[in-house]
Structure formats: structure tokens, C-alpha cells
CSV table of C-alpha atoms in Angstrom, one decimal:
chain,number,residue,atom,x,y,z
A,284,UNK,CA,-37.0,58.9,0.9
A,285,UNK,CA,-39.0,57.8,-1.8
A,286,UNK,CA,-40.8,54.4,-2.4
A,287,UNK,CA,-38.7,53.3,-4.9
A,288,UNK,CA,-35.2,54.2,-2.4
A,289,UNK,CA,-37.4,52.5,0.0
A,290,UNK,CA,-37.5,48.8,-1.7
A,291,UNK,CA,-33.7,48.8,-1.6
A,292,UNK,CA,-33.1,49.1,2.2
A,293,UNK,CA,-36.4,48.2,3.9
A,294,UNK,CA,-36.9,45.4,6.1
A,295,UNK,CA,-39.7,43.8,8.0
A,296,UNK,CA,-39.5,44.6,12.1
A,297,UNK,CA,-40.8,43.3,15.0
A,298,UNK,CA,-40.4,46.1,17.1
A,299,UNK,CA,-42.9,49.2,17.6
A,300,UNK,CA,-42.5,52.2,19.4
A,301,UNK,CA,-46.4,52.5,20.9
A,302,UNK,CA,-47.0,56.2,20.2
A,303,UNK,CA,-49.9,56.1,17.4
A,304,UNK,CA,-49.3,57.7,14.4
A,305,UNK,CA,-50.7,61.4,14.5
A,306,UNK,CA,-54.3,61.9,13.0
A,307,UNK,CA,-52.8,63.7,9.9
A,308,UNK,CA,-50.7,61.0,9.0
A,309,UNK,CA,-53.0,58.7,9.0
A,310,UNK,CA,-55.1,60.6,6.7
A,311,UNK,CA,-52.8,61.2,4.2
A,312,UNK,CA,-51.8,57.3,4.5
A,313,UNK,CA,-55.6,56.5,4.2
A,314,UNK,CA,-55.4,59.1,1.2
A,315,UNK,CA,-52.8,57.2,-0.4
A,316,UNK,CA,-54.2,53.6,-0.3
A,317,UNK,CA,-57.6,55.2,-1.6
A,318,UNK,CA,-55.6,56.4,-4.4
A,319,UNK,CA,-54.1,53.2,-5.5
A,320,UNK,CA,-55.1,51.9,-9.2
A,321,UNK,CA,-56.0,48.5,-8.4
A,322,UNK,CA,-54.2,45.2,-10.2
A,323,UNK,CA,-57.4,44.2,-11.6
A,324,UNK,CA,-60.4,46.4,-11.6
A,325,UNK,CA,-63.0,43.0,-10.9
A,326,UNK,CA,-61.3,42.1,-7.5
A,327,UNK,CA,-63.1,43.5,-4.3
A,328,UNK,CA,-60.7,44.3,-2.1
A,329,UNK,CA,-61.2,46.3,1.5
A,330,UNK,CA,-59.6,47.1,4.6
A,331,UNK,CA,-60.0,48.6,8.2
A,332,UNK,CA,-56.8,50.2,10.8
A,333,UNK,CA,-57.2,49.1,14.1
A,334,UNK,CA,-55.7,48.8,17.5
A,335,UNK,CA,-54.0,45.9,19.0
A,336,UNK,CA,-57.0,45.6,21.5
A,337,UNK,CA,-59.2,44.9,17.7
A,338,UNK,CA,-56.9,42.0,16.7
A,339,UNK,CA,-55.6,38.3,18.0
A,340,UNK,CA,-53.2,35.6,17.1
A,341,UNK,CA,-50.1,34.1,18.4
A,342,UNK,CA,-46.7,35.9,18.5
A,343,UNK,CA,-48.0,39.1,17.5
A,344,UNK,CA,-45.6,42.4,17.4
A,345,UNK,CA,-46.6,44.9,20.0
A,346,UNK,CA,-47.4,47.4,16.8
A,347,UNK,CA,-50.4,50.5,17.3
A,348,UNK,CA,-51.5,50.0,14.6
A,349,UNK,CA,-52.9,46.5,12.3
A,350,UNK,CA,-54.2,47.4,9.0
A,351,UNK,CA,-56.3,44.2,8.3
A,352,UNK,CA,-57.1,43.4,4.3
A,353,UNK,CA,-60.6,41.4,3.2
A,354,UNK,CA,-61.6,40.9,-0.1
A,355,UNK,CA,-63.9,38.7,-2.3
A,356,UNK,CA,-63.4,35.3,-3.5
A,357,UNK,CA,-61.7,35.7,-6.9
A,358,UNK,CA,-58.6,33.4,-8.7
A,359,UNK,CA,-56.4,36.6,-8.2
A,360,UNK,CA,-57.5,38.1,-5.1
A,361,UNK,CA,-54.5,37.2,-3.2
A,362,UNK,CA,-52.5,38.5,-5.9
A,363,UNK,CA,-54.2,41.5,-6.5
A,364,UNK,CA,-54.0,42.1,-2.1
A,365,UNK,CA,-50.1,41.9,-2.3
A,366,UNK,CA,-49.9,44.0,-5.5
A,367,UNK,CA,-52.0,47.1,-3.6
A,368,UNK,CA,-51.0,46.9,0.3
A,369,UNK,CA,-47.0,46.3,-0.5
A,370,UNK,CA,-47.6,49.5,-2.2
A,371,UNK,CA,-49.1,51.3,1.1
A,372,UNK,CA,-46.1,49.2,2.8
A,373,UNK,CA,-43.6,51.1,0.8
A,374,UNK,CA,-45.2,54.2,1.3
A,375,UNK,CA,-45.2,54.2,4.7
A,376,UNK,CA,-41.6,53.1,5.0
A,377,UNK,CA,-40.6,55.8,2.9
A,378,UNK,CA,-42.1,58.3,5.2
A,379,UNK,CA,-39.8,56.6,7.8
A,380,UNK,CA,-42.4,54.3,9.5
A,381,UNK,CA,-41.7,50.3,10.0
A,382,UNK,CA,-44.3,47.5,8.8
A,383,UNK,CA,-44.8,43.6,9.1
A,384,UNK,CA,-46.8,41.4,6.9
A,385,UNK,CA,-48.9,39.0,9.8
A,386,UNK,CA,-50.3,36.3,8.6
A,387,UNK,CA,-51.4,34.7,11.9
A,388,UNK,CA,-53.2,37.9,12.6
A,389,UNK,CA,-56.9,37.9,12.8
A,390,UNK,CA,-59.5,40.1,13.4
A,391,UNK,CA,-61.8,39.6,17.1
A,392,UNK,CA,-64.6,40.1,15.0
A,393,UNK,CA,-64.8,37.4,12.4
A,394,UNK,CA,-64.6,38.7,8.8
A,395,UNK,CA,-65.3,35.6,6.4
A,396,UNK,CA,-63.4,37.7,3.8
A,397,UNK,CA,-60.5,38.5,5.9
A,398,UNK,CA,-56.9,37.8,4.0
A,399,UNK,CA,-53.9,38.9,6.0
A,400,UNK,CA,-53.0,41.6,7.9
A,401,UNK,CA,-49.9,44.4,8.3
A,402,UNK,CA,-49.0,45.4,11.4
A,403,UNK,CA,-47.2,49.5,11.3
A,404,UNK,CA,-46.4,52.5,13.2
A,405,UNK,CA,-43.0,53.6,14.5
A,406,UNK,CA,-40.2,51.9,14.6
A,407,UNK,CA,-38.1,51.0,18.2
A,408,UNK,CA,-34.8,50.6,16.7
A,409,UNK,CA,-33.0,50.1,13.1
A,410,UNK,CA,-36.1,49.3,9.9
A,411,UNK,CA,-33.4,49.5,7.3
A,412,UNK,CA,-30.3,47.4,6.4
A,413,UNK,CA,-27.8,47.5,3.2
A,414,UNK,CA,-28.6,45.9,0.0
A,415,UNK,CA,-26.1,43.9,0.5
A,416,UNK,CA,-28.0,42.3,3.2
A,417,UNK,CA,-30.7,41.3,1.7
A,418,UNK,CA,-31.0,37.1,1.4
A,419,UNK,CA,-32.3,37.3,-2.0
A,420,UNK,CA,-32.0,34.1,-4.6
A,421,UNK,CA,-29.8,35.5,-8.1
A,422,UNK,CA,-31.7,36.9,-10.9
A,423,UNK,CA,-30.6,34.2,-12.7
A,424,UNK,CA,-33.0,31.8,-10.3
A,425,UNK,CA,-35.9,34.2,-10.6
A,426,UNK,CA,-35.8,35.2,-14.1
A,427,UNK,CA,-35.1,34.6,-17.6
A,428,UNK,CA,-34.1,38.0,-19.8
A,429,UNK,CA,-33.3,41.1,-19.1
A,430,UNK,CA,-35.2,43.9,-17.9
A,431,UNK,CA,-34.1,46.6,-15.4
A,432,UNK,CA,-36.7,46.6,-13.3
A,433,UNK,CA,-35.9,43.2,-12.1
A,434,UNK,CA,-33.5,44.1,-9.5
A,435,UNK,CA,-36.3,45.6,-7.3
A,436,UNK,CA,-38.6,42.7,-7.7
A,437,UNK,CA,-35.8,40.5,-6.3
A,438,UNK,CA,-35.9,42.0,-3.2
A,439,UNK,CA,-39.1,41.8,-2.7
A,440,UNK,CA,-40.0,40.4,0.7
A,441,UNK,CA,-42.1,36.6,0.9
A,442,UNK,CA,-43.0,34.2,3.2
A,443,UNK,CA,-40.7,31.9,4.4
A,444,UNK,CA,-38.7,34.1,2.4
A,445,UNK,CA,-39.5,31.4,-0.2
A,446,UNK,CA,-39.1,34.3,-3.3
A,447,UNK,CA,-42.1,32.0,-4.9
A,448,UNK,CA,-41.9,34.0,-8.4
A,449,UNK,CA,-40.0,33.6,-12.1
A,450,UNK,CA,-40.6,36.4,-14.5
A,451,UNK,CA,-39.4,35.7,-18.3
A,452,UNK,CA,-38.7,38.9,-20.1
A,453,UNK,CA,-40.1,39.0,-24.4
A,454,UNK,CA,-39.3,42.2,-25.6
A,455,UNK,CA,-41.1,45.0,-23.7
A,456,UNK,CA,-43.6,41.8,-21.9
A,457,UNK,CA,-42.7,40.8,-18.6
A,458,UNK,CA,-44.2,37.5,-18.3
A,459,UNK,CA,-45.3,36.3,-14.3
A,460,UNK,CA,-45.3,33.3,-12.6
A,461,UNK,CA,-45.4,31.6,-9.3
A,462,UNK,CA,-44.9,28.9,-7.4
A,463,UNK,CA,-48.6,27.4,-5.6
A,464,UNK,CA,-46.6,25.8,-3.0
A,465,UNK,CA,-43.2,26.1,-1.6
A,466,UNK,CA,-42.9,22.3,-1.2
A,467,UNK,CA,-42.2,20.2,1.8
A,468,UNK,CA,-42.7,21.4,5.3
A,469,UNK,CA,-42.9,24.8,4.4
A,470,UNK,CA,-45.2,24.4,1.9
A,471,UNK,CA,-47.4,22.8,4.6
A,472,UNK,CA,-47.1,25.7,6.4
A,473,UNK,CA,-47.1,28.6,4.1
A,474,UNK,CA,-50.1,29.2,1.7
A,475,UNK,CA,-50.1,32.9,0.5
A,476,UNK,CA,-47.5,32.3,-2.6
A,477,UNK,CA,-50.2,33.5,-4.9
A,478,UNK,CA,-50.1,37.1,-2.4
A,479,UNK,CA,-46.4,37.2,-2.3
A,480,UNK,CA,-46.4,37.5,-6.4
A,481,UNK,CA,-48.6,40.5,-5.8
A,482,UNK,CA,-45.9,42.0,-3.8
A,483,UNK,CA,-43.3,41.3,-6.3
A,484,UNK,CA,-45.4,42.6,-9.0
A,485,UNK,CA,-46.3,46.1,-6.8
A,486,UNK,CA,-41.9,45.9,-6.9
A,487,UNK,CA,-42.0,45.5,-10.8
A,488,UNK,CA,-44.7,48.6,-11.0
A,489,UNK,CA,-42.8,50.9,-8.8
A,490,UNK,CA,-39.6,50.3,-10.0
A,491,UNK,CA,-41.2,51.3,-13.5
A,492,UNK,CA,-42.9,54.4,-12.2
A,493,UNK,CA,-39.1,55.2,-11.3
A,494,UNK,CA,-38.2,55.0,-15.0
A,495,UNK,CA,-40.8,56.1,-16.8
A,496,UNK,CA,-42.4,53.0,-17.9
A,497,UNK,CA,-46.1,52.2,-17.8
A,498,UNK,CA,-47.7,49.4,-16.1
A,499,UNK,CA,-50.4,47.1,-18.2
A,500,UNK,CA,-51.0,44.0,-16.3
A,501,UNK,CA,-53.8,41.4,-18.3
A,502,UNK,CA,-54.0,38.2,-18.3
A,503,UNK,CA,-52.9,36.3,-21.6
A,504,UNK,CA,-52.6,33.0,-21.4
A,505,UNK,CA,-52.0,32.3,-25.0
A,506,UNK,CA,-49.1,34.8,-25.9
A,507,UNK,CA,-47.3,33.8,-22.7
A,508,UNK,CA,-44.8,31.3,-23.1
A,509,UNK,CA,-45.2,28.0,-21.1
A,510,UNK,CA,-44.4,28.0,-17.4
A,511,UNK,CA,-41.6,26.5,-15.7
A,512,UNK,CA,-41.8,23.1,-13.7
A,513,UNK,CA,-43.9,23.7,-10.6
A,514,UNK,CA,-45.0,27.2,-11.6
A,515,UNK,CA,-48.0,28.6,-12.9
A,516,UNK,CA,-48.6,32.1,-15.2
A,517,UNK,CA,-50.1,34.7,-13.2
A,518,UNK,CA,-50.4,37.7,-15.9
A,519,UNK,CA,-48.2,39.6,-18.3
A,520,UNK,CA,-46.7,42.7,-17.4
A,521,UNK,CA,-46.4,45.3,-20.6
């Protein structure tokens, strides 16, 4: 399977076999993420793959594997996390493993810089369903204009499941915004919106890289059109 097959029947488990990975895979995973063109070359962004015995927080998966993301303070370093590890998600699920975004994972050792965390390794059981399974809101609810790349951004996985994203299509432009907060008690709860458009937009690239296309992400406030109630622009796609 390939990562773009991948977006279309993948789904979030939260149940690992224990056997680690073997040490080849996880060089040529660690090969991969190296190899990653970041979302925006000025965000810092790092990680680390430990055990369970290196990580805490309530309710986690029994997983061998966490791969824990830090990065610098920047506007779009959430965003720019999402865009690059939903990548190495993909990867890995298209090489038959199963993954979970955590984000009440935390490292033992504190990490000032720490973001969020995935949690991998093989799965115990079914990591795939049918598109038709997916609980995904309508393109029509996400977007405005048409662009075949869409599809796979729709099924991009959030918190809460909250699909915190709108994407208005001008020509060969894809235009991306997001929601800061999901609103009432989720929204209380929930505050990585601005990571889950990453994810959506590492979708958008992906799905690209399946047809051909190019990915150009800037920021460009003034050719984007204005943003929806309760969203904000992010960047343009081109």
C-alpha cells in the first residue's frame, strides 16, 4: 500500500501488539521523517522514539513505541508539526503498521518545547475500515470550489474529530483556514486545531504528489480572500 491508498482506509487504534518494530524498520522510518521537506523552512521542529517506560499520561495505549514531537515557539509551529508527522503517520500505515495521535502524552523528562506525541508499532487487530466509514462532514461544509485533491483532505483525522478546516479553491490556489477553537465544551477541552490543519494540509500535499501536482505553501494574506465566520487564513496552497 502506498500513502496515498493509505489516507483512504486508515484509522487511529488503540491497540498494540508489544513486539518492537525490528531495527531496520525503524531506520528506514527514521530515514523517511529525515527526508521530509518541511511546511515552512523557519519552524524548528524535532523529535525522539521512545518506549512506554520514557513516557506518562492518563489512558495511554499499551503501544512500543511513542514518537514524541518538540519544536520552537513560532505562529505556525503547530501547523507546520501536523503537516510533517501525519506524513510519517501515513507512511508507517502504508507499510501496515497502526498509529495514534496522543495528546495527553508527555514525556518523564520535561521538554518545555514538547507538542504532542504519536504512539505506533503493530497493530493487535483490524487498523483499516471502508471509506464509507469514515464520519467525515460533506465537502460542501469544508470547502468552497472544486479541486480533486479535496476528497483526501476530508478524511483527514482531528481532534474531537472536530474537522476544524475550510479550504476555498481560486483557480490553481487552494486557500486554508481553520477554526482556533471548536467552541463550547470541546473547545474547552481541545486546543491543537491549528495542528490538525497541518494534518489536513500533509492530506492536500500527498494527495497531490498522487497526481502530479506540486506543493507551494506561503503565506499571503493579501491575495487570499476573507475568511469565514470563526475561521482564520492559515496559508495558500499553489
Amino acid at each position: 500500500m502506498d500513502m496515498y491508498s493509505s489516507i483512504f482506509n486508515r484509522k487511529s487504534t488503540r491497540k498494540f501488539d508489544a513486539e518492537p518494530l525490528s531495527a531496520q524498520t525503524m531506520r528506514d522510518f527514521k530515514a523517511f521523517v529525515a527526508g521530509i521537506k518541511p511546511l515552512l523552512p523557519d519552524v524548528t521542529l524535532s523529535h525522539k522514539i521512545v518506549g512506554a517506560d520514557e513516557v506518562k499520561g492518563m489512558a495511554l495505549p499499551k503501544a512500543p513505541h511513542f514518537l514524541l514531537i518538540s519544536g520552537k515557539e513560532h505562529p505556525l509551529r503547530n501547523t507546520a508539526a501536523g503537516f510533517l508527522y501525519q506524513q510519517a503517520e501515513l507512511y508507517l500505515y502504508s507499510k501496515g503498521y497502526a498509529t495514534r495521535w496522543l495528546t495527553g502524552v508527555k514525556p518523564r523528562q520535561t521538554d518545555p518545547d514538547f507538542i504532542i506525541g504519536i504512539a505506533f508499532g503493530k497493530p493487535d487487530g483490524s487498523a483499516s475500515r471502508e471509506q464509507d466509514e469514515f464520519d467525515r462532514k460533506p465537502l460542501a461544509e469544508i470547502s468552497r470550489g472544486s479541486d480533486t485533491r479535496l476528497e483526501a483532505v476530508r478524511l483527514a483525522p482531528s481532534g474531537m474529530n472536530g474537522q476544524p478546516w475550510y479550504f476555498i479553491v481560486d483557480g490553481n490556489a487552494v486557500h486554508v483556514y481553520y477554526k482556533p477553537s471548536l467552541g463550547g465544551i470541546m473547545g474547552r477541552l481541545y486546543h491543537f486545531t491549528d495542528l490538525d490543519v497541518g494534518i489536513a494540509l500533509a492530506h492536500l500535499k500527498v494527495a497531490g504528489e498522487h497526481e502530479g501536482k506540486k506543493f507551494c505553501f506561503t503565506v499571503n494574506k493579501s491575495s487570499a480572500p476573507a475568511s469565514p465566520k470563526e475561521f482564520v487564513y492559515v496559508g495558500t496552497v499553489e
